[in-house]
Coordinates of C-alpha atoms in Angstrom, one line a residue:
X1 CA -4.5 17.4 23.6
X2 CA -7.9 18.3 23.5
X3 CA -8.5 19.3 19.6
X4 CA -12.6 20.8 19.3
X5 CA -15.5 19.6 21.6
X6 CA -18.9 20.3 21.4
X7 CA -22.8 20.0 22.4
X8 CA -25.4 19.6 19.8
X9 CA -28.9 20.1 19.8
X10 CA -31.2 18.8 16.7
X11 CA -28.1 19.3 14.2
X12 CA -26.4 23.0 15.5
X13 CA -23.3 23.5 17.5
X14 CA -23.3 24.6 20.6
X15 CA -21.7 26.7 23.5
X16 CA -21.7 23.8 26.5
X17 CA -20.6 23.6 29.4
X18 CA -16.6 23.5 29.6
X19 CA -16.8 20.1 31.7
X20 CA -17.2 17.3 30.2
X21 CA -19.7 15.8 33.0
X22 CA -21.3 19.2 32.5
X23 CA -22.1 19.0 29.1
X24 CA -22.6 15.3 28.7
X25 CA -25.5 15.4 31.5
X26 CA -27.1 18.4 29.1
X27 CA -26.4 16.7 26.2
X28 CA -28.8 13.9 27.6
X29 CA -31.6 15.9 28.8
X30 CA -31.6 17.8 25.4
X31 CA -31.2 14.9 23.8
X32 CA -28.6 16.0 22.6
X33 CA -24.9 14.7 22.2
X34 CA -21.1 16.2 22.9
X35 CA -18.7 15.3 20.7
X36 CA -15.1 15.1 21.5
X37 CA -12.0 15.0 19.4
X38 CA -8.1 14.6 20.4
X39 CA -5.7 13.6 19.6
X40 CA -2.4 12.0 20.6
X41 CA -3.9 12.8 24.5
X42 CA -1.6 11.2 27.0
X43 CA -2.2 8.5 29.7
X44 CA -3.3 11.5 32.6
X45 CA -5.2 13.6 29.5
X46 CA -7.6 10.5 28.7
X47 CA -7.9 9.6 32.5
X48 CA -9.8 12.6 32.6
X49 CA -12.0 11.7 29.6
X50 CA -12.5 7.9 30.2
X51 CA -13.5 8.2 33.6
X52 CA -16.5 11.5 32.6
X53 CA -17.4 9.1 29.8
X54 CA -17.2 4.9 30.8
X55 CA -14.7 4.5 28.5
X56 CA -13.8 0.5 28.6
X57 CA -10.2 0.2 29.8
X58 CA -9.1 -2.0 26.7
X59 CA -10.7 0.3 24.8
X60 CA -9.1 2.8 26.3
X61 CA -5.2 1.4 26.4
X62 CA -5.7 0.9 22.9
X63 CA -6.6 4.2 22.6
X64 CA -3.5 5.4 23.9
X65 CA -1.4 2.5 22.3
X66 CA -1.6 3.3 18.5
X67 CA -0.6 0.3 16.3
X68 CA -4.3 -1.1 16.1
X69 CA -5.8 -3.5 13.5
X70 CA -9.5 -1.7 11.7
X71 CA -11.7 -3.4 14.4
X72 CA -15.3 -3.0 15.9
X73 CA -16.0 -4.3 19.6
X74 CA -18.6 -3.8 22.3
X75 CA -18.9 -3.0 25.2
X76 CA -21.0 -2.3 28.1
X77 CA -21.0 1.3 28.1
X78 CA -20.3 2.0 24.0
X79 CA -18.8 1.3 20.9
X80 CA -14.9 1.5 19.6
X81 CA -14.2 1.1 16.5
X82 CA -10.9 1.2 15.0
X83 CA -9.8 3.4 11.4
X84 CA -6.8 3.1 9.6
X85 CA -7.2 6.5 7.4
X86 CA -5.0 6.1 4.5
X87 CA -2.5 9.5 2.8
X88 CA -0.4 9.3 -0.2
X89 CA 2.2 11.3 -1.1
X90 CA 2.1 12.0 -4.8
X91 CA 6.3 14.0 -4.3
X92 CA 7.8 10.1 -3.0
X93 CA 4.7 7.7 -4.6
X94 CA 4.9 6.4 -0.4
X95 CA 1.3 5.4 1.3
X96 CA 1.3 6.4 5.2
X97 CA -1.7 6.0 7.1
X98 CA -2.8 7.3 10.6
X99 CA -4.8 6.4 12.9
X100 CA -8.6 7.1 14.6
X101 CA -10.2 5.6 17.4
X102 CA -13.8 6.1 17.7
X103 CA -15.9 5.6 21.1
X104 CA -19.5 5.4 20.3
X105 CA -22.1 5.8 23.1
X106 CA -25.7 6.7 23.7
X107 CA -24.8 11.0 24.2
X108 CA -21.7 11.3 23.2
X109 CA -18.3 10.4 19.9
X110 CA -14.9 10.9 21.5
X111 CA -12.4 10.6 18.7
X112 CA -9.2 9.6 18.5
X113 CA -6.6 10.6 16.9
X114 CA -2.5 9.5 15.8
X115 CA -0.5 10.0 13.3
X116 CA -1.7 12.6 10.2
X117 CA -4.1 12.0 7.1
X118 CA -6.8 11.9 9.5
X119 CA -10.0 13.3 7.8
X120 CA -11.9 14.4 11.2
X121 CA -11.7 17.7 10.7
X122 CA -13.3 17.8 7.2
X123 CA -15.8 16.1 8.1
X124 CA -17.0 18.1 11.4
X125 CA -17.2 21.1 9.2
X126 CA -18.9 19.1 6.5
X127 CA -21.3 17.9 9.2
X128 CA -21.6 21.6 10.9
X129 CA -22.7 22.0 7.5
X130 CA -25.3 20.3 7.2
X131 CA -27.3 20.1 10.7
X132 CA -30.1 17.7 9.1
X133 CA -27.5 15.0 9.4
X134 CA -26.0 15.7 12.8
X135 CA -28.9 15.8 13.7
X136 CA -29.4 12.2 13.4
X137 CA -27.1 12.0 16.4
X138 CA -23.7 9.7 17.0
X139 CA -24.9 7.2 14.2
X140 CA -23.9 10.4 11.6
X141 CA -20.5 11.2 12.6
X142 CA -19.5 7.3 13.1
X143 CA -21.1 7.0 10.1
X144 CA -19.6 10.3 8.5
X145 CA -16.1 9.2 9.6
X146 CA -16.2 5.3 7.9
X147 CA -17.7 7.3 4.4
X148 CA -15.4 10.2 4.7
X149 CA -12.0 7.9 4.5
X150 CA -13.7 4.8 2.3
X151 CA -13.8 7.4 0.1
X152 CA -10.2 8.2 0.3
X153 CA -9.7 4.7 -0.2
X154 CA -10.3 4.9 -3.5
X155 CA -9.0 7.7 -4.9
X156 CA -5.4 5.5 -3.5
X157 CA -6.4 2.9 -4.8
X158 CA -6.7 5.0 -8.9
X159 CA -3.2 6.7 -7.8
X160 CA -1.3 3.4 -7.2
X161 CA -3.3 2.2 -10.0
X162 CA -1.7 4.8 -12.2
X163 CA 1.7 3.7 -10.4
X164 CA 1.7 0.2 -11.3
X165 CA 0.8 1.9 -15.3
X166 CA 3.8 3.4 -15.5
X167 CA 5.8 0.3 -13.6
X168 CA 4.7 -1.6 -16.4
X169 CA 5.6 0.6 -19.0
X170 CA 8.9 0.8 -18.1
X171 CA 9.6 -3.3 -17.4
X172 CA 8.0 -3.7 -20.7
X173 CA 9.8 -1.1 -22.4
X174 CA 12.3 -2.1 -26.1
X175 CA 15.2 -2.0 -23.3
X176 CA 13.2 -4.4 -21.0
X177 CA 13.5 -2.5 -18.1
X178 CA 16.8 -3.0 -17.9
X179 CA 17.5 -0.1 -15.1
X180 CA 18.8 -1.4 -11.9
X181 CA 16.4 0.2 -9.8
X182 CA 13.6 -1.1 -11.8
X183 CA 13.4 -4.1 -9.5
X184 CA 13.7 -2.5 -6.1
X185 CA 10.9 0.4 -7.7
X186 CA 8.6 -2.8 -8.3
X187 CA 9.6 -4.0 -4.6
X188 CA 8.5 -0.7 -2.7
X189 CA 5.3 -0.6 -4.8
X190 CA 4.6 -3.8 -3.7
X191 CA 5.6 -2.2 0.9
X192 CA 3.0 0.4 -0.8
X193 CA 0.6 -1.9 -1.4
X194 CA 0.5 -4.5 1.5
X195 CA -0.2 -1.0 3.7
X196 CA -2.9 -0.1 1.7
X197 CA -3.6 -3.6 2.3
X198 CA -4.0 -3.4 6.0
X199 CA -5.6 -0.7 6.5
X200 CA -8.6 -2.1 4.1
X201 CA -8.5 -5.4 4.4
X202 CA -9.3 -6.1 8.0
X203 CA -11.9 -2.9 7.5
X204 CA -14.7 -4.9 6.4
X205 CA -16.2 -6.9 9.3
X206 CA -16.8 -4.6 11.0
X207 CA -18.4 -2.5 8.3
X208 CA -20.2 -5.6 7.2
X209 CA -21.8 -5.9 11.3
X210 CA -23.2 -2.4 11.3
X211 CA -24.8 -2.7 7.7
X212 CA -26.4 -6.0 9.8
X213 CA -29.3 -7.0 7.0
X214 CA -30.7 -9.1 9.7
X215 CA -34.2 -9.1 11.6
X216 CA -34.7 -5.9 13.4
X217 CA -33.3 -5.0 17.2
X218 CA -30.4 -7.7 15.8
X219 CA -28.0 -4.6 14.9
X220 CA -25.1 -3.3 16.7
X221 CA -25.6 -1.4 20.3
X222 CA -25.7 2.4 19.5
X223 CA -26.6 2.5 16.4
X224 CA -29.4 3.3 15.2
X225 CA -30.8 0.9 12.8
X226 CA -31.9 2.8 9.8
X227 CA -28.6 4.2 9.3
X228 CA -27.9 0.7 7.7
X229 CA -28.5 1.1 4.6
X230 CA -25.5 3.4 4.4
X231 CA -23.4 2.4 6.5
X232 CA -24.5 -1.1 3.2
X233 CA -22.7 1.8 1.1
X234 CA -19.6 1.8 2.5
X235 CA -19.5 -2.0 3.1
X236 CA -20.3 -1.9 -1.1
X237 CA -17.4 0.6 -1.9
X238 CA -14.9 -0.8 0.5
X239 CA -15.2 -3.7 -0.7
X240 CA -14.5 -2.8 -4.7
X241 CA -11.3 -0.6 -2.7
X242 CA -10.5 -4.2 -0.9
X243 CA -11.1 -6.3 -4.4
X244 CA -9.1 -2.5 -6.7
X245 CA -6.1 -4.2 -3.4
X246 CA -5.8 -7.2 -4.8
X247 CA -6.0 -7.5 -8.9
X248 CA -3.3 -4.7 -8.3
X249 CA -1.2 -6.9 -5.5
X250 CA -1.7 -9.6 -7.5
X251 CA -0.6 -7.5 -11.0
X252 CA 2.6 -5.9 -8.6
X253 CA 3.4 -9.8 -8.5
X254 CA 2.9 -10.8 -11.5
X255 CA 5.4 -7.5 -12.9
X256 CA 8.3 -8.4 -10.6
X257 CA 8.3 -11.9 -12.1
X258 CA 8.2 -10.7 -15.9
X259 CA 11.1 -8.6 -14.6
X260 CA 13.3 -11.7 -13.3
X261 CA 12.0 -13.2 -16.6
X262 CA 13.1 -10.8 -18.6
X263 CA 16.6 -10.2 -16.7
X264 CA 17.3 -14.3 -16.5
X265 CA 16.6 -14.3 -20.6
X266 CA 18.9 -11.2 -20.9
X267 CA 21.5 -12.5 -19.0
X268 CA 21.9 -16.6 -21.0
X269 CA 22.1 -14.0 -24.0
X270 CA 24.8 -12.2 -22.4
X271 CA 26.1 -16.0 -21.6
X272 CA 26.3 -16.7 -25.1
X273 CA 27.8 -14.5 -27.2
X274 CA 30.1 -13.9 -24.6
X275 CA 30.3 -17.8 -24.9
X276 CA 31.0 -17.3 -28.7
X277 CA 33.5 -14.7 -28.7
X278 CA 35.9 -16.8 -26.6
X279 CA 35.3 -19.8 -28.6
X280 CA 36.0 -17.6 -31.8
X281 CA 39.2 -15.9 -29.7
X282 CA 40.3 -19.8 -28.5
X283 CA 40.6 -21.1 -32.2
X284 CA 43.7 -18.8 -33.5
X285 CA 45.0 -19.3 -29.5
X286 CA 45.1 -22.9 -30.1
X287 CA 46.9 -22.5 -33.5
X288 CA 49.2 -20.7 -32.3
X289 CA 50.6 -21.7 -28.6
X290 CA 51.2 -25.7 -30.4
X291 CA 53.1 -23.1 -33.8
X292 CA 55.0 -21.6 -30.4
X293 CA 56.5 -24.8 -29.0
X294 CA 59.8 -25.1 -29.8
X295 CA 60.0 -28.8 -31.6
X296 CA 62.2 -28.7 -34.0
X297 CA 60.2 -32.0 -36.8
X298 CA 57.0 -29.7 -37.0
X299 CA 54.4 -29.7 -40.3
X300 CA 55.6 -26.3 -42.7
X301 CA 57.9 -26.0 -40.7
X302 CA 60.2 -24.4 -42.5
X303 CA 58.2 -24.0 -45.0
X304 CA 58.4 -19.8 -46.8
X305 CA 54.7 -19.9 -46.6
X306 CA 53.5 -21.3 -43.4
X307 CA 52.7 -18.0 -42.1
X308 CA 50.9 -16.7 -43.7
X309 CA 48.8 -19.7 -44.5
X310 CA 48.9 -20.1 -40.8
X311 CA 47.3 -16.6 -40.7
X312 CA 44.7 -17.6 -43.4
X313 CA 43.1 -20.8 -41.4
X314 CA 42.9 -19.0 -39.1
X315 CA 40.9 -16.8 -40.4
X316 CA 38.5 -18.6 -42.0
X317 CA 38.1 -20.2 -38.8
X318 CA 37.1 -17.2 -37.5
X319 CA 34.9 -16.1 -40.5
X320 CA 32.9 -19.5 -39.9
X321 CA 33.2 -20.1 -36.4
X322 CA 31.4 -15.8 -36.5
X323 CA 28.7 -17.0 -39.6
X324 CA 27.7 -20.0 -37.1
X325 CA 27.2 -18.1 -34.2
X326 CA 25.2 -16.0 -36.0
X327 CA 22.3 -17.9 -37.2
X328 CA 21.9 -19.6 -34.4
X329 CA 21.7 -15.9 -32.9
X330 CA 24.2 -15.9 -29.8
X331 CA 26.1 -12.5 -31.6

């Protein structure tokens, strides 16, 4: 489905022709560019677009089927980039990702969105409010999409850090994170970090390539060399995000290990207490069992004070065992 299509000249939106080929021809003639936005297009819808803009069939296949890693591919007539915008849902503390594919040519930008969380609507509105930036051409659109995506990564990273601090407080609370759901919450959080990492990690090489600091002429085609410092800034922000994700992954693994260690220590304490009480119960059981046997010749069997004596011995032994186990920390 086509969400928006416009021709931009000198940073201003104009009412271009309805036909895509005419719009592209007008943009090339006037020194402007066409920006076409699509949302989960069907194969038949995208076939017309790819034919008019001369998009590479391999990139078209990736754009239609989605589920791609962030990447940058260079073809003869265009660039193809994949971004994975990430959305943080405060209600469920969950991270979900969508996909934005960008085709960049000499006088056109085609964006294909899959899923939710895309920054494209806000990006287009922001660029139309800044005509001096939009006048830079398709490179400005690519930079704005990359910048918006990575800036949102920073926001999601901050939210995940807050969630991790809450998990740490729960695990290291006085009850030692004894809730049955604690381990499940930690594992779920680790899955969220992994989902976030899949979006941010693979994007680093494309951003580094766009921010190439080599000799003039060694940059990526269809991207203005003067935009390198801007992409370098985006790359720096992405590096911060990836470092934060690495730290989150290590910390959540440490929290999970600490929780499991605490549970193990608690189980050992419980087993020692159970063993101590079982030992205390075994002594009177043994004595009562011996005297419960039907023998005629047993010590003190017919003695008047034999019963209270045996009860007294049991009580003394129980007190001694209790003090012994208490001193050793078993009770």
